[in-house]
Coordinates of C-alpha atoms and ligand atoms in Angstrom, one line a residue:
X1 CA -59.8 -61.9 -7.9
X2 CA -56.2 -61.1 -7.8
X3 CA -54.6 -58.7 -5.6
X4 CA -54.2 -55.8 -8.1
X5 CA -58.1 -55.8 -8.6
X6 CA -58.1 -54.9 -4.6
X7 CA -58.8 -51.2 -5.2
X8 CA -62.0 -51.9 -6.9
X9 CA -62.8 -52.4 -3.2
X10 CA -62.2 -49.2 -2.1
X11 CA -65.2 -47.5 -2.7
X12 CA -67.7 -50.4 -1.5
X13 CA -65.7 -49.5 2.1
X14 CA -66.4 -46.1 2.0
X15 CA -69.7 -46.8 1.2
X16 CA -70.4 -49.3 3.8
X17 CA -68.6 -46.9 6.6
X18 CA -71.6 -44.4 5.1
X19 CA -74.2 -47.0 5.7
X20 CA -72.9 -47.6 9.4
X21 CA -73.0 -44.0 9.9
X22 CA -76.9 -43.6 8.7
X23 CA -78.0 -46.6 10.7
X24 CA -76.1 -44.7 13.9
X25 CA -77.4 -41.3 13.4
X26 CA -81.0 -43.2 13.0
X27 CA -80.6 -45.0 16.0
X28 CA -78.8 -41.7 17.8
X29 CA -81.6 -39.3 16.7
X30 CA -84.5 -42.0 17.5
X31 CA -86.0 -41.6 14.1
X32 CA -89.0 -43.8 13.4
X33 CA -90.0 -45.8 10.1
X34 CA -91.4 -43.1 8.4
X35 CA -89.3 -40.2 9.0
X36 CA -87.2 -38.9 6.4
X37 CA -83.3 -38.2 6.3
X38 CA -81.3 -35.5 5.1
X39 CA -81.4 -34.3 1.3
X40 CA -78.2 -35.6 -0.4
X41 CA -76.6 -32.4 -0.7
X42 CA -76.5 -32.6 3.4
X43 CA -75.3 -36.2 3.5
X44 CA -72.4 -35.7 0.7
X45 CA -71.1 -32.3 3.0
X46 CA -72.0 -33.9 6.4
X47 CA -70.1 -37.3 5.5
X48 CA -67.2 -36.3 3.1
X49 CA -67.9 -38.9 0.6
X50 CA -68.1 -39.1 -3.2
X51 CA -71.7 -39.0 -4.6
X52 CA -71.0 -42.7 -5.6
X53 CA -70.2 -44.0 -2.3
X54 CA -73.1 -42.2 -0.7
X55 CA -75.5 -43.9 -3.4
X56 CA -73.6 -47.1 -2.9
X57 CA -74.0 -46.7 1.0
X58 CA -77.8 -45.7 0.7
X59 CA -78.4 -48.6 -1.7
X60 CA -76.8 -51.2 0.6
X61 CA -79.8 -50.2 3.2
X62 CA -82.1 -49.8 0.7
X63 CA -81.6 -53.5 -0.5
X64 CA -82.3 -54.5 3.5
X65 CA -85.6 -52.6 3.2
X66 CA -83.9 -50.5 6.3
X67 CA -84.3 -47.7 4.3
X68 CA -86.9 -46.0 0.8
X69 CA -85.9 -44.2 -1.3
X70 CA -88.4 -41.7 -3.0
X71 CA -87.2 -40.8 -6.6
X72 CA -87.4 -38.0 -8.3
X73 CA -88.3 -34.0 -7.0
X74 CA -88.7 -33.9 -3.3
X75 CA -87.9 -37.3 -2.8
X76 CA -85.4 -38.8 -0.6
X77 CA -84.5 -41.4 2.3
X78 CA -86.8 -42.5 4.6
X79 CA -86.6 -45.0 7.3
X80 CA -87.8 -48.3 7.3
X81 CA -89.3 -50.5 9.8
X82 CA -87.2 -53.3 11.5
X83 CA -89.3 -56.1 10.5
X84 CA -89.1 -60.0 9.7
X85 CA -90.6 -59.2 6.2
X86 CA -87.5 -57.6 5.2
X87 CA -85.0 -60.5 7.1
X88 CA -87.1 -63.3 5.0
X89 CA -86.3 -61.4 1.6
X90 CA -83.0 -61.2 2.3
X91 CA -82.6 -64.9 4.0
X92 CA -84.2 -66.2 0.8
X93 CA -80.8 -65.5 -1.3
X94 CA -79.2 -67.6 1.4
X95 CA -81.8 -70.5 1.1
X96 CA -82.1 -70.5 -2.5
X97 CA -78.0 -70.3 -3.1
X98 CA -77.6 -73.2 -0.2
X99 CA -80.6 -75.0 -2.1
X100 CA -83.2 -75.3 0.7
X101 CA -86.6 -76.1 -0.8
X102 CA -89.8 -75.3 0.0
X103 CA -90.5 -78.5 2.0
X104 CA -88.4 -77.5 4.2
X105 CA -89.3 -74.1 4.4
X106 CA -93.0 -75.3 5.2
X107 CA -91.3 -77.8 8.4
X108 CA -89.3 -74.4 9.6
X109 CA -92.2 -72.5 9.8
X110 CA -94.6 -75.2 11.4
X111 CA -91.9 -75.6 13.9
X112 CA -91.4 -71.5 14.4
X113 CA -94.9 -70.4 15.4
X114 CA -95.5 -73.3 17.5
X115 CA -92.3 -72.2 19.4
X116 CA -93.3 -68.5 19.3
X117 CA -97.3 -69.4 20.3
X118 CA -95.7 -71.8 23.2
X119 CA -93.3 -69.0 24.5
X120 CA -96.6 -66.6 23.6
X121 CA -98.2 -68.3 26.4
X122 CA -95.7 -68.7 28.7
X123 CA -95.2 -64.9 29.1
X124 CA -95.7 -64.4 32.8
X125 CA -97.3 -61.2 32.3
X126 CA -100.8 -62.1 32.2
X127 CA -102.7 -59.3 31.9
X128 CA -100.5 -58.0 28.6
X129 CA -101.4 -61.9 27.3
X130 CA -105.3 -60.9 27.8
X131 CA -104.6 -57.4 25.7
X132 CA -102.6 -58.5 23.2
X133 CA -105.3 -61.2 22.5
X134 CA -108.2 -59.6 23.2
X135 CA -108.5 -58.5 19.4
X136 CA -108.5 -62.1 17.9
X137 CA -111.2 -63.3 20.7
X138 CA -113.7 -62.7 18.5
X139 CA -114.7 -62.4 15.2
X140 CA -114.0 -59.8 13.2
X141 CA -117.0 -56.9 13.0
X142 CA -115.6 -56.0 9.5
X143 CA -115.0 -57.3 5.8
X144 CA -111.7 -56.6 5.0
X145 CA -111.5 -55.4 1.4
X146 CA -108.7 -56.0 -0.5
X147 CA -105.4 -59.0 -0.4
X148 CA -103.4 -56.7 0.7
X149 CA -105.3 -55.8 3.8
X150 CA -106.3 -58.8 4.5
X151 CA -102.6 -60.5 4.3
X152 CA -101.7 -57.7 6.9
X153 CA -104.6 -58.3 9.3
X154 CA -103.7 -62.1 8.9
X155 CA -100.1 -61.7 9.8
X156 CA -100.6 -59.3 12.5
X157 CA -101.9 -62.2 14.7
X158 CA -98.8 -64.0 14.6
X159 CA -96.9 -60.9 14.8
X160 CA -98.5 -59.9 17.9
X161 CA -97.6 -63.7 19.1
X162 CA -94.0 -63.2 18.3
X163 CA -93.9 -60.4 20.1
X164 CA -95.5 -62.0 23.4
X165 CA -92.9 -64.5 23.1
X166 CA -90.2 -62.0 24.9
X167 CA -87.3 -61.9 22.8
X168 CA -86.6 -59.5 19.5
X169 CA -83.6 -62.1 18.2
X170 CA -86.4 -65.2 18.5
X171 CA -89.5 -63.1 17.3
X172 CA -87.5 -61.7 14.3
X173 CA -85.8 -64.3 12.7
X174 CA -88.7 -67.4 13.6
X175 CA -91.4 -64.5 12.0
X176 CA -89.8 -64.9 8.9
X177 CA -90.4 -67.7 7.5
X178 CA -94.3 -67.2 7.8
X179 CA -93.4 -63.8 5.7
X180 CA -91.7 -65.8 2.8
X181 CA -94.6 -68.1 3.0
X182 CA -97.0 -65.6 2.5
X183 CA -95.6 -63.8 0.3
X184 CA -95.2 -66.7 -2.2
X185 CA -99.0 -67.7 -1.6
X186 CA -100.1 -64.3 -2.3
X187 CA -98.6 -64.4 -5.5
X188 CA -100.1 -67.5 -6.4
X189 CA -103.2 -67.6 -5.2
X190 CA -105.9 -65.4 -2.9
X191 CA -105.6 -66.5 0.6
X192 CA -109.0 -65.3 1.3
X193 CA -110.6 -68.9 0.7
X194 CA -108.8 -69.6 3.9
X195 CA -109.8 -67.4 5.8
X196 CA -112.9 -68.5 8.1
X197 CA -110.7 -71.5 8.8
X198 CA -107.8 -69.1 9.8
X199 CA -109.7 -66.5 11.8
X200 CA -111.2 -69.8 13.7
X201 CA -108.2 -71.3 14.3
X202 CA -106.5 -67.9 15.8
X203 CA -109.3 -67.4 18.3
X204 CA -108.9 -70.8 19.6
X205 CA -104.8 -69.8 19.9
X206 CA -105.3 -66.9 21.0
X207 CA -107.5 -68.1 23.9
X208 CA -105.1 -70.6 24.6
X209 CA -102.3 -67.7 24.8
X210 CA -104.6 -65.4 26.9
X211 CA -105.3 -67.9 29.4
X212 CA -101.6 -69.3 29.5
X213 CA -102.2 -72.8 28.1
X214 CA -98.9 -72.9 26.6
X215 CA -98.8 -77.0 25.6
X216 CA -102.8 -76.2 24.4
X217 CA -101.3 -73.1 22.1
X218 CA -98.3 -75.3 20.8
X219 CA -100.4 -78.1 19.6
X220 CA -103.3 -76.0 18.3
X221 CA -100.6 -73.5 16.4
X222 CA -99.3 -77.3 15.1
X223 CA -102.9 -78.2 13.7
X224 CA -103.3 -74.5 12.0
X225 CA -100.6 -74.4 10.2
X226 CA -100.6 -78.2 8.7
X227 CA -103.7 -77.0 7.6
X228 CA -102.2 -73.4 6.1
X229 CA -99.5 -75.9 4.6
X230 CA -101.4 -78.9 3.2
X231 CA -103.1 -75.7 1.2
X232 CA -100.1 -73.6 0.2
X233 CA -99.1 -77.3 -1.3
X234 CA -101.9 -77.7 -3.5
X235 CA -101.2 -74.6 -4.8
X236 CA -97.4 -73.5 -5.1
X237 CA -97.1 -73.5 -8.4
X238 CA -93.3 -75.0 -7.6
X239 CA -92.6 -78.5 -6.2
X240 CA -92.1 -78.9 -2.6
X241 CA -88.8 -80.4 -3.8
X242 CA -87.2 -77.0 -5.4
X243 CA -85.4 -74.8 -4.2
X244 CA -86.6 -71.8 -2.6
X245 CA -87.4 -68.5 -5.0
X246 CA -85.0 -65.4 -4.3
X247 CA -87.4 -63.1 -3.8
Ligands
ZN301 ZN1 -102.5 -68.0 11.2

């Protein structure tokens, strides 16, 4: 790009400065995922910004899955939940474009939740360990219906360990990778065949966690996922060798 094309720049600025602004009045107000925003007729006279640069703006947090947007007659913005799901999408431009393949991906993760289940069981506070846990201690009392439901109930367990593990910057970007996974083996195949394995395999971690057995966590978090991975191998329909999808 030459320097005479630098005012095509101008209005990506503007629209950024409009995308700091929501994220501040978010944070400012204490709005929750959920809640929705002002109509665009209140943004466009509250900011004093084109209609363009408030789409722009609105689209650059839309694309970070920080905010929805609800088309059409009383829709709108609405806030979106910080979470790892939306970090993994985005990292996976990164990983693709640098050329990072699934292999890789697959030793990242491994290496993540043992980290996160080691620091799970290392949190000094042991009667949050014992709450937090005390949902995977036992089998569930209920058939979950439905992938979707099931994917959830499946990653809240290692959410709920990334969260024991004290520390947002760690528990959101290690998370991640277990999101790209899942998403790519729920599109190709039904995780469900797993899942007496899996829902073993978590009450033996999360007993581990619960009792503060953090080198017992570590290694059992280890064996679960070479399991989850030998699987997801058989089955990616892409070779461990390629690079990772943009999702
Ligand atoms: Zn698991």
């Amino acid at each position: 790009m030459s320097r005479g094309d630098v005012s095509l720049l101008r209005p990506l600025k503007a629209a950024e400065t409009v995308a700091r602004t929501i994220v501040a009045e978010i944070q400012a107000k204490g709005l929750a995922p959920g809640d929705g925003l002002p109509s665009e007729a209140v943004m466009l006279e509250q900011y004093g910004v084109s209609r363009e640069s408030l789409r722009e703006g609105l689209r650059l947090l839309e694309v970070q899955g920080m905010i929805t947007i609800r088309r059409g007659p009383g829709g709108g913005p609405i806030v979106g939940a910080v979470d790892a799901a939306h970090l993994g999408r985005v990292s996976t431009l990164f990983y693709n474009m640098a050329g990072a393949t699934y292999g890789e991906l697959f030793e990242a993760w491994v290496w993540a939740e043992a980290e996160l289940a080691d620091r799970a069981a290392s949190n000094p506070d042991a009667e949050l360990r014992v709450r937090r846990m005390e949902p995977f201690l036992s089998a569930p009392d209920h058939d979950v219906d439905g992938l979707g439901p099931y994917v959830e109930e499946h990653a809240g367990f290692h959410h709920a360990l990334a969260e024991l593990a004290g520390n947002r910057v760690l528990a959101l970007s290690l998370e991640t990778y277990g999101q790209i996974v899942t998403h790519h083996v729920a599109v190709v195949d039904d995780p469900r065949n797993l899942r007496d394995v899996l829902t073993h395999d978590h009450r033996n971690i999360a007993a581990a966690v619960a009792e503060g057995r953090r080198r017992r966590a570590r290694s059992l978090m280890e064996a679960h996922l070479g399991g989850v991975v030998d699987y997801c191998r058989s089955r990616l329909s892409a070779s461990l060798d390629s690079p990772i999808e943009w999702l």
